[in-house]
Short mmCIF file of C-alpha atoms in Angstrom, two decimals:
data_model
loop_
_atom_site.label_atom_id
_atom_site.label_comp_id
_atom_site.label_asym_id
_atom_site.label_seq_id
_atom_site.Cartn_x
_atom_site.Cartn_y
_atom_site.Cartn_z
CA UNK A 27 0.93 2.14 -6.44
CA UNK A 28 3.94 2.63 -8.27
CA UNK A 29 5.85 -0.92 -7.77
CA UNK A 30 4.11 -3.79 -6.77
CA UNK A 31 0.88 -4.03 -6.57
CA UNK A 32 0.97 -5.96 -10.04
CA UNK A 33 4.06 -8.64 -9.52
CA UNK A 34 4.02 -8.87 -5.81
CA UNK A 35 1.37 -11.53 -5.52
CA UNK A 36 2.95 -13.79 -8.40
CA UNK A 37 5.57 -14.86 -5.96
CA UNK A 38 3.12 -14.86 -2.78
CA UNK A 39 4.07 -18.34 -1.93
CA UNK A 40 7.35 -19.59 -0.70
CA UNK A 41 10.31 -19.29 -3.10
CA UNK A 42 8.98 -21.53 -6.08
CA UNK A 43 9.37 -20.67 -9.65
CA UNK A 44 6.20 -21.32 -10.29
CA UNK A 45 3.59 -19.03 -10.81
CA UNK A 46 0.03 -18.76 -8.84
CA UNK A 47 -1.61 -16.67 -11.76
CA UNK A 48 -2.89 -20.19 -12.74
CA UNK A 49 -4.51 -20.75 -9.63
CA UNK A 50 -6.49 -17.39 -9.70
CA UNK A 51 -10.00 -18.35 -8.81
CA UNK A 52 -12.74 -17.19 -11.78
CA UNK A 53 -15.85 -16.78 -9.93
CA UNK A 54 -19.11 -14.90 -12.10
CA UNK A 55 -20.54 -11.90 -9.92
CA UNK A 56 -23.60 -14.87 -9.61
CA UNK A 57 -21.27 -17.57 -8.26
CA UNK A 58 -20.00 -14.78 -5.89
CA UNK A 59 -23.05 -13.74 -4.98
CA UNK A 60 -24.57 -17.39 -4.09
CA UNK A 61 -21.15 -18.19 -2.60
CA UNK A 62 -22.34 -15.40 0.07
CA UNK A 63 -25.70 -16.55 0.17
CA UNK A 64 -24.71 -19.89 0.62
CA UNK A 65 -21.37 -20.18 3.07
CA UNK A 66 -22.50 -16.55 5.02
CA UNK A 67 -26.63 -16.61 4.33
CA UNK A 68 -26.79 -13.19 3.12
CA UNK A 69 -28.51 -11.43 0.52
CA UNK A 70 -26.46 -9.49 -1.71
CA UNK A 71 -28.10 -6.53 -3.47
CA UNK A 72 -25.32 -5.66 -5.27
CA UNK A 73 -21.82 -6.66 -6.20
CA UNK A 74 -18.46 -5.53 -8.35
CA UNK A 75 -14.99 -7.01 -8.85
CA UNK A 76 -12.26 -5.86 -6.88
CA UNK A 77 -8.32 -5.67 -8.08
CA UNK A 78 -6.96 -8.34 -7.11
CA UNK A 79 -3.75 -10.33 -8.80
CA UNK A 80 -4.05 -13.75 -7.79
CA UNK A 81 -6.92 -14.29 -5.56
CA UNK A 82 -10.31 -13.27 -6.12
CA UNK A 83 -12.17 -9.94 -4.04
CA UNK A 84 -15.93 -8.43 -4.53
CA UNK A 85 -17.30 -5.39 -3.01
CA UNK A 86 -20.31 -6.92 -1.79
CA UNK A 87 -23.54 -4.71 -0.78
CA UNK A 88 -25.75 -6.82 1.61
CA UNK A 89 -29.83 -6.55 1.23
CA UNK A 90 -31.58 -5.84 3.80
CA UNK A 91 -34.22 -8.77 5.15
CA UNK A 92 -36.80 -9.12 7.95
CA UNK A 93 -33.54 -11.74 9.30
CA UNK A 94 -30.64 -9.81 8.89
CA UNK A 95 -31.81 -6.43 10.40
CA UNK A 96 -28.62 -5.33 11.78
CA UNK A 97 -24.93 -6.79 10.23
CA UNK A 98 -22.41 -4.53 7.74
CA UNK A 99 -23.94 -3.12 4.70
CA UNK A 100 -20.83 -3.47 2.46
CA UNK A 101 -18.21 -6.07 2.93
CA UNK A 102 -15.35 -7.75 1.28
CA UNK A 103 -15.58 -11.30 -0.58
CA UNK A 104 -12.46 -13.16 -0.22
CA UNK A 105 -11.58 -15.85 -2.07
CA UNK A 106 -8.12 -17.74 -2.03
CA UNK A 107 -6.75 -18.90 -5.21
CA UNK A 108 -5.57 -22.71 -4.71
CA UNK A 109 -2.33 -22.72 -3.72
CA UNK A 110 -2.95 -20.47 -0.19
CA UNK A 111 -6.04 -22.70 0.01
CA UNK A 112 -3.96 -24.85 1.26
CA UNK A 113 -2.65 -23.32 4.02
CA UNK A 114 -4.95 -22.64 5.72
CA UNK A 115 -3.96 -22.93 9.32
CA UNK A 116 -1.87 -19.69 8.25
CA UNK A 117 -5.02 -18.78 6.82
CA UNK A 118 -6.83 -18.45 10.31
CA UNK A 119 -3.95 -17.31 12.05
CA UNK A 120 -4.23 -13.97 9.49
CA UNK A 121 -7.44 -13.90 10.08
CA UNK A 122 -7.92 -13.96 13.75
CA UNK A 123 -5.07 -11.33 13.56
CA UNK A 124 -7.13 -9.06 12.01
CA UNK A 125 -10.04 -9.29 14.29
CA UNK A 126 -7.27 -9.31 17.29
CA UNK A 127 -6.24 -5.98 16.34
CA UNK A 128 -9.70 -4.68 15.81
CA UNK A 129 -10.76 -5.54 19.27
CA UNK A 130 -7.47 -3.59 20.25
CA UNK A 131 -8.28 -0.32 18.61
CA UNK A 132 -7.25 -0.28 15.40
CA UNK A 133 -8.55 0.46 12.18
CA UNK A 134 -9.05 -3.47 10.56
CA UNK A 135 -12.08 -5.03 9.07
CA UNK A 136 -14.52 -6.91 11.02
CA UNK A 137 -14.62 -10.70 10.44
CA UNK A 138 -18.33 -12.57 9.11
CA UNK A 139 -18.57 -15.57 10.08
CA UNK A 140 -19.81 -18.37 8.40
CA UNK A 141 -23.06 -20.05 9.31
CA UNK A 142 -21.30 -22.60 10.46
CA UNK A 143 -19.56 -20.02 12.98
CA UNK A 144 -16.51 -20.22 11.36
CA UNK A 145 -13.99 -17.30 10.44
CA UNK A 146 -14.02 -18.73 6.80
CA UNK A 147 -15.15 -21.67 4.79
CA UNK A 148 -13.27 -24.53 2.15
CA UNK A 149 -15.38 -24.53 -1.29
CA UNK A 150 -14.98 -27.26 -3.57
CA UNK A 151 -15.93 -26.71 -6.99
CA UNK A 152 -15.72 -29.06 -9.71
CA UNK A 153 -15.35 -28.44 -12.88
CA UNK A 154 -15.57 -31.84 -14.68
CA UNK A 155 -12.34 -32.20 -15.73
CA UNK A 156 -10.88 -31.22 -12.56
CA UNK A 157 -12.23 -30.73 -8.74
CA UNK A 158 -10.53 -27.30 -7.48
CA UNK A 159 -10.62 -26.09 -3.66
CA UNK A 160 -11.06 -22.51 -2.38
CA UNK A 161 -10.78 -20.70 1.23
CA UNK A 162 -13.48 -18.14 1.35
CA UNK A 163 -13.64 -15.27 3.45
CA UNK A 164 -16.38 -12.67 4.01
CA UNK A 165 -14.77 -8.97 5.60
CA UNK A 166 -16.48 -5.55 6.58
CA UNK A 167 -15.49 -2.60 3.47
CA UNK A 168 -13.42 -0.13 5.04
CA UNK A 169 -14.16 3.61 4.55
CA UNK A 170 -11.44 6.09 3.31
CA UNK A 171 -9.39 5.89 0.51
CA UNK A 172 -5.29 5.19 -0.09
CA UNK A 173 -3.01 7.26 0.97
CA UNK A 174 -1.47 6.97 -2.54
CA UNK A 175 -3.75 9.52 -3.83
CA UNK A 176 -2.83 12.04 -1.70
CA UNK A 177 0.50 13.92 -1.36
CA UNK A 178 1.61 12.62 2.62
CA UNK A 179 3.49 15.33 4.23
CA UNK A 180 5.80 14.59 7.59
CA UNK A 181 2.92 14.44 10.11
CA UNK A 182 1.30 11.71 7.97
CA UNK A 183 4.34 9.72 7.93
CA UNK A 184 5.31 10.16 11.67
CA UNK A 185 1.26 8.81 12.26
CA UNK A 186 1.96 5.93 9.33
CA UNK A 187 5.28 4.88 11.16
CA UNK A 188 3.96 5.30 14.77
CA UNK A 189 0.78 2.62 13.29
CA UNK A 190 3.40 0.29 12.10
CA UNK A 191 5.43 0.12 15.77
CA UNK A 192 2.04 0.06 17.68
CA UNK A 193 0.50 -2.85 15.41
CA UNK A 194 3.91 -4.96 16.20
CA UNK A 195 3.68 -4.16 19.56
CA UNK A 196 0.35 -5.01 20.48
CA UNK A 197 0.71 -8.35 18.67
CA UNK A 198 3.40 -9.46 21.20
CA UNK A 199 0.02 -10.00 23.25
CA UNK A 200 -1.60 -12.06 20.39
CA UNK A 201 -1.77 -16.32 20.99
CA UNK A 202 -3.33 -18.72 18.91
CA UNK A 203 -2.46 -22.75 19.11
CA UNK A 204 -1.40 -22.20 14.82
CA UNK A 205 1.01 -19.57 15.39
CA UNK A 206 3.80 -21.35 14.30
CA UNK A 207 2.22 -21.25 11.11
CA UNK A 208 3.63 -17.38 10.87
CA UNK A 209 7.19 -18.84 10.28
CA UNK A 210 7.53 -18.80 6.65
CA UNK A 211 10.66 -20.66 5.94
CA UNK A 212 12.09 -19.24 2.26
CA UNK A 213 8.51 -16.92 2.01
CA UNK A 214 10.60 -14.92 -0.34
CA UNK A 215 8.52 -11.24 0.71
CA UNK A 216 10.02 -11.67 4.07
CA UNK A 217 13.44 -9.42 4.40
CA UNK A 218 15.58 -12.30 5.76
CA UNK A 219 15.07 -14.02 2.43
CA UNK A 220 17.21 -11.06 -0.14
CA UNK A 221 19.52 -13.87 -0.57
CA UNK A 222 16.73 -16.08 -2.55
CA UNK A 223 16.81 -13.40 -5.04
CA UNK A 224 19.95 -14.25 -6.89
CA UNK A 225 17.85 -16.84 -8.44
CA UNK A 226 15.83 -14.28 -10.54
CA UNK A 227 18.79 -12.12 -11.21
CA UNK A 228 18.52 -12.78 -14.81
CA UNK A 229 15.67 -11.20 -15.67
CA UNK A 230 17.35 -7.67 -15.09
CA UNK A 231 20.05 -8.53 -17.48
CA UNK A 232 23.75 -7.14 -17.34
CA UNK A 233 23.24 -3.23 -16.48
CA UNK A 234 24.00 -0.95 -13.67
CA UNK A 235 20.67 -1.83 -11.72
CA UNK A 236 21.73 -5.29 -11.49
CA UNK A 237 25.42 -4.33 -10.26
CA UNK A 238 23.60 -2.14 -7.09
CA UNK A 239 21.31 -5.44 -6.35
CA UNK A 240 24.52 -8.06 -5.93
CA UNK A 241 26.32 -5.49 -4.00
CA UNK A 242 23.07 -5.11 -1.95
CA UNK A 243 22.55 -9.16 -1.20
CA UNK A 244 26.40 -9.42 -0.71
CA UNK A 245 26.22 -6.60 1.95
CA UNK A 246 23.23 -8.22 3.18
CA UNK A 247 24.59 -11.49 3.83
CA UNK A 248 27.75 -10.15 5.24
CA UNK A 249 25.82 -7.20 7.45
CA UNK A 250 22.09 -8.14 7.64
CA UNK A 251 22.50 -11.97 8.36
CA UNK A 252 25.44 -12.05 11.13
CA UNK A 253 22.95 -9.68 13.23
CA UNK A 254 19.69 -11.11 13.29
CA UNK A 255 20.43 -12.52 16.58
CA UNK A 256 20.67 -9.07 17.76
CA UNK A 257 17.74 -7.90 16.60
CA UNK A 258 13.79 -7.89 18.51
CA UNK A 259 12.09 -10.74 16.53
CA UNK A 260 8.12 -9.65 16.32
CA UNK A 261 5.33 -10.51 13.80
CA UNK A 262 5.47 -8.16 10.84
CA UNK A 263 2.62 -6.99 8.32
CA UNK A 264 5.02 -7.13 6.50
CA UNK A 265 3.17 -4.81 3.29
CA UNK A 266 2.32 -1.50 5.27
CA UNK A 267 2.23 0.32 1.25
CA UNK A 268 0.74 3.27 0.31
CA UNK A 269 -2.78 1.15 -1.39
CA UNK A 270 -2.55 -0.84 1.79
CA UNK A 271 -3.50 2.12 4.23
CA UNK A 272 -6.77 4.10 4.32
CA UNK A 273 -7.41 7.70 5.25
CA UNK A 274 -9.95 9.81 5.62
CA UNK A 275 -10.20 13.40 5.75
CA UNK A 276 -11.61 16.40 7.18
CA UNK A 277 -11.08 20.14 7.80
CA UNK A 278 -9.48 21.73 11.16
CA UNK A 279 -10.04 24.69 12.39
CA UNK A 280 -7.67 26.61 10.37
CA UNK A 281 -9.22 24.97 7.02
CA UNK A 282 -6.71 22.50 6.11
CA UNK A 283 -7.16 18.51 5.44
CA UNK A 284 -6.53 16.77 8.83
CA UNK A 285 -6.08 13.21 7.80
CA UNK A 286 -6.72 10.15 9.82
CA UNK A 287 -6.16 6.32 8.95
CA UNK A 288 -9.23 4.54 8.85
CA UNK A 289 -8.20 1.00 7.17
CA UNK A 290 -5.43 -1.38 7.74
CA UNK A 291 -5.34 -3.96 4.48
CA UNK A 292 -3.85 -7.21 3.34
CA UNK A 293 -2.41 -9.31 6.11
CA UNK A 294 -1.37 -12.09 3.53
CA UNK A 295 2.13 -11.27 4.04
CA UNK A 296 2.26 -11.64 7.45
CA UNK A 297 5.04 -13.60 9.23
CA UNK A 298 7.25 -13.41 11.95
CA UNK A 299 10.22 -11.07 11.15
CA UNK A 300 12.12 -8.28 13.59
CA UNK A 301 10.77 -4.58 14.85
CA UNK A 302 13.59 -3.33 12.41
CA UNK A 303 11.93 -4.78 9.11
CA UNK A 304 8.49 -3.37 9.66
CA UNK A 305 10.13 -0.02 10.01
CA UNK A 306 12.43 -0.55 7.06
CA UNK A 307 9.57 -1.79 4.69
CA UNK A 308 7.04 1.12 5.49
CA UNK A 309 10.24 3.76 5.20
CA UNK A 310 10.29 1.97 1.76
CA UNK A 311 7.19 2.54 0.73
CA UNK A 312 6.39 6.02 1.64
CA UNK A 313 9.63 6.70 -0.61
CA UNK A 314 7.86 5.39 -3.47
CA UNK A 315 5.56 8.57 -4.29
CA UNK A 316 7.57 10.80 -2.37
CA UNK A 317 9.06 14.09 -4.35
CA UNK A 318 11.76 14.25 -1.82
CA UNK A 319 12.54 10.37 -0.59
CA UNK A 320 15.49 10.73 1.17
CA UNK A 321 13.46 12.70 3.97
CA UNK A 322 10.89 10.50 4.41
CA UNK A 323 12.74 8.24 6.38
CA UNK A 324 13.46 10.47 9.30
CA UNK A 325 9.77 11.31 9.77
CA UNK A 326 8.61 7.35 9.61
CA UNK A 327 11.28 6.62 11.76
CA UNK A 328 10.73 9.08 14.75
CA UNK A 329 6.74 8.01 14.54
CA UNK A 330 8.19 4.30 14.92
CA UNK A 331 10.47 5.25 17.73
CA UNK A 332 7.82 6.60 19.91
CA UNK A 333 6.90 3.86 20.69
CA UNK A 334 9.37 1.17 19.98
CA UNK A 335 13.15 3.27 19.69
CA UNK A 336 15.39 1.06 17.99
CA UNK A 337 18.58 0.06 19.04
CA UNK A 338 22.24 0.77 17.90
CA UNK A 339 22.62 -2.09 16.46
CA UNK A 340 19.06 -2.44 14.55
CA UNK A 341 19.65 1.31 13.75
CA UNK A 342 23.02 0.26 11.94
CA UNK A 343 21.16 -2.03 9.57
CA UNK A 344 18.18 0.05 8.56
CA UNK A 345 19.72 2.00 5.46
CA UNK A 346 20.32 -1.50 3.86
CA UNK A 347 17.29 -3.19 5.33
CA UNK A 348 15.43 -0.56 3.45
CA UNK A 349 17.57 -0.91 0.19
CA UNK A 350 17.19 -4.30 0.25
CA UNK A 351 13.19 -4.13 0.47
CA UNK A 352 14.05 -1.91 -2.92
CA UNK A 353 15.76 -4.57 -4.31
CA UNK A 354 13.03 -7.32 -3.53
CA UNK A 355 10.41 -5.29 -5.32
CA UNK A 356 12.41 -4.69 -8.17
CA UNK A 357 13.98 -7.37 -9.15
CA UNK A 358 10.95 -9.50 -8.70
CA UNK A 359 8.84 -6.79 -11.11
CA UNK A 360 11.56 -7.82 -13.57
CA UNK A 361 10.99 -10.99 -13.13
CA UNK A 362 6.95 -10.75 -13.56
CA UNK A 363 7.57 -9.18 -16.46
CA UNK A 364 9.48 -12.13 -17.97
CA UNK A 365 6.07 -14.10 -16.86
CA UNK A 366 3.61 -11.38 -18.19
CA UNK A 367 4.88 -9.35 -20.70
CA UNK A 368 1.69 -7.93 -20.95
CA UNK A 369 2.20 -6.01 -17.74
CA UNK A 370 6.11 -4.73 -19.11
CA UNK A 371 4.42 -1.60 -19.78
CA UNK A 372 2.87 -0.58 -16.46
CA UNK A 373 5.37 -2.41 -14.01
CA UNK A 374 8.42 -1.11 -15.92
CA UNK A 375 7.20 2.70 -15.95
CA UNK A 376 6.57 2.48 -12.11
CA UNK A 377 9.90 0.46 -11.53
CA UNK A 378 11.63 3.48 -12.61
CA UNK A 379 11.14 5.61 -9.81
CA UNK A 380 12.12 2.40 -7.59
CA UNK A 381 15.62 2.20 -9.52
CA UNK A 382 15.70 5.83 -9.20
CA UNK A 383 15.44 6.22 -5.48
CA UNK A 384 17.67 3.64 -4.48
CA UNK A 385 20.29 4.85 -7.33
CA UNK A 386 19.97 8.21 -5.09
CA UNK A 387 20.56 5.98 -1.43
CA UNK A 388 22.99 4.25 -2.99
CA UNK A 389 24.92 7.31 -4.47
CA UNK A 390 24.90 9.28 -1.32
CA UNK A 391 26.06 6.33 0.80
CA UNK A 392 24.53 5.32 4.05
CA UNK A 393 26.58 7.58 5.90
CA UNK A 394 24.68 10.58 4.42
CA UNK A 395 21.32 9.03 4.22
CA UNK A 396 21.96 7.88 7.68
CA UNK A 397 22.19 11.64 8.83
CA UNK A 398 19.45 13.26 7.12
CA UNK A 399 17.29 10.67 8.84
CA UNK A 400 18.35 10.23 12.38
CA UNK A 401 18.73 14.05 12.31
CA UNK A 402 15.00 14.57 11.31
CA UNK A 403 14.11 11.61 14.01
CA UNK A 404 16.15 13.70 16.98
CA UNK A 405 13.84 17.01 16.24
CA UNK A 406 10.83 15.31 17.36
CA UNK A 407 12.41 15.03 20.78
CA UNK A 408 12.87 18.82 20.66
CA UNK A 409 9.46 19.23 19.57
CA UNK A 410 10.70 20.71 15.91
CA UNK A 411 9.64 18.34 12.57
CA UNK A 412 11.93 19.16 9.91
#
């Protein structure tokens, strides 16, 4: 993915400076391997490392035993580096999310549970000099592929913002006695926290880039924070990018690729938020790759409305909602990079198209931007996509 799937996880936590790369679990393919045996009492026949910033994932390929006839035969090892160890009431909440939405229809991984029955087990290990705690989670693999590899034309996007509305919705319906665990005071990837960013303003130095961020948080705090009273509150995903959904494809009758989602991942940044960030957020992302980004927004945002239509005055914020999700991403790459220069390279090639795009929104003014995509949003009503 072209911005953040590299720095986003440094700052997973709250709004600390400090870093969670140092809490990255280091489990051997054996260790993982008896850690499934062990907390899950399956046989793995085969296992690889995942990417993964600061926690730990395996594809995992169960064996087949005269005891475990039936059961997935490919899952997901989770394991939570030590910091979100210890949360892990939010944790659970994330995870019975995901089998929530799974029982409602949608594309998420099935949960293992532990042989204790649970949805995921604490694992002490100690090293000798030091006795270190991690959550572990066991998850079906998903089939399909991201839809980063592919070029996503307007139907796509109406589909990918129509998913985001639907998942929002259908967790209005979703109780558990930890809930409250979803309000992430200061989390710093939810949208209400732009303002936290002036801390890591530095790291972009004095340019033109940095000029377009304060204006953004200075808009946002005059704009963004008088409204939020106004707006629908509702759980976000919060991280609906383009390596976080799966498709698969296949042919229609005319020939061409009909694609379909077939995996929702990475619930980690889930917390409560408003309809009007989800929508922002995805709109966001789908502009990363896009050749023409300004469009994409219309076609996200008439799939959203279909089921949840916005109103007037959450409408009015979206254009900065979505620069400000811009801003989030980039400044904290710069940041990362400050951390890791051994990532400049790769996160400062991709940020370029970020800078680029919201140069362009910034340039044309939300005025314009604001026509081109509640213009494209009206012609689904008329039954004509632009």
């Amino acid at each position: 993915m072209m911005i953040l799937v590299t720095q986003k996880k440094i700052m997973s936590s709250g709004d600390g400076q400090q870093s969670q790369a140092l809490t990255k679990p280091s489990f051997s393919e054996v260790q993982a391997s008896a850690l499934v045996e062990s907390v899950f009492g399956l046989k793995v026949s085969k296992i690889q490392p995942l990417p993964s910033y600061d926690d730990q994932n395996f594809h995992v390929c169960i064996a087949r035993t005269k005891v475990t006839t039936d059961g997935p035969n490919e899952c997901v090892l989770k394991i939570s580096n030590t910091e979100s160890s210890k949360t892990p009431d939010l944790i659970e909440v994330q995870t019975h999310i995901i089998m929530f939405l799974r029982a409602a229809g949608f594309p998420t991984a099935s949960v293992c549970r532990t042989k204790g029955d649970n949805v995921s087990s604490l694992v002490t290990v100690d090293s000798g000099s030091e006795v270190k705690s991690y959550l572990v989670r066991l998850l079906t693999y998903l089939p399909g592929r991201p839809i980063a590899e592919i070029p996503i034309g307007p139907q796509l996007l109406y589909e990918i913002g129509r998913l985001a509305a639907k998942l929002d919705k259908t967790l209005e319906k979703f109780h558990h006695p930890k809930l409250s665990s979803l309000h992430r005071e200061n989390f710093i990837w939810n949208l209400k926290s732009v303002p936290l960013l002036e801390k890591y303003l530095y790291a972009l130095g004095q340019n033109r880039n940095r000029e377009i961020v304060e204006q953004v948080i200075q808009l946002f705090k005059d704009e963004v924070m008088t409204s939020l009273s106004h707006f629908r509150e509702c759980i976000n995903h919060g991280d609906l990018n383009d390596h976080n959904i799966l498709i698969v494809s296949s042919e229609s009758a005319f020939g061409d690729a009909v694609y379909q989602v077939s995996g929702i991942l990475d619930f980690d940044d889930m917390s409560y938020g408003y309809y009007v960030f989800e929508v922002a957020i995805t709109i966001m992302y789908m502009m990363i790759e896009s050749k023409t980004p300004i469009q994409v927004g219309g076609h996200v945002l008439a799939g959203f409305e279909s089921v949840v239509p916005l109103t007037p005055v959450e409408r009015g914020a979206l254009f900065l909602l979505v620069c400000s999700r811009f801003c989030q991403s980039l400044v904290l790459a710069a940041y990362s990079c400050q951390l890791y220069p051994e990532n400049e390279e790769y996160l400062m090639i991709t940020a370029k198209t970020g800078w680029k795009h919201l140069q362009q929104m910034f340039d044309m003014g939300r005025k314009a931007v604001e026509e081109i995509w509640f213009e494209t949003a009206k012609s689904y009503e008329s039954g004509i996509s632009m």
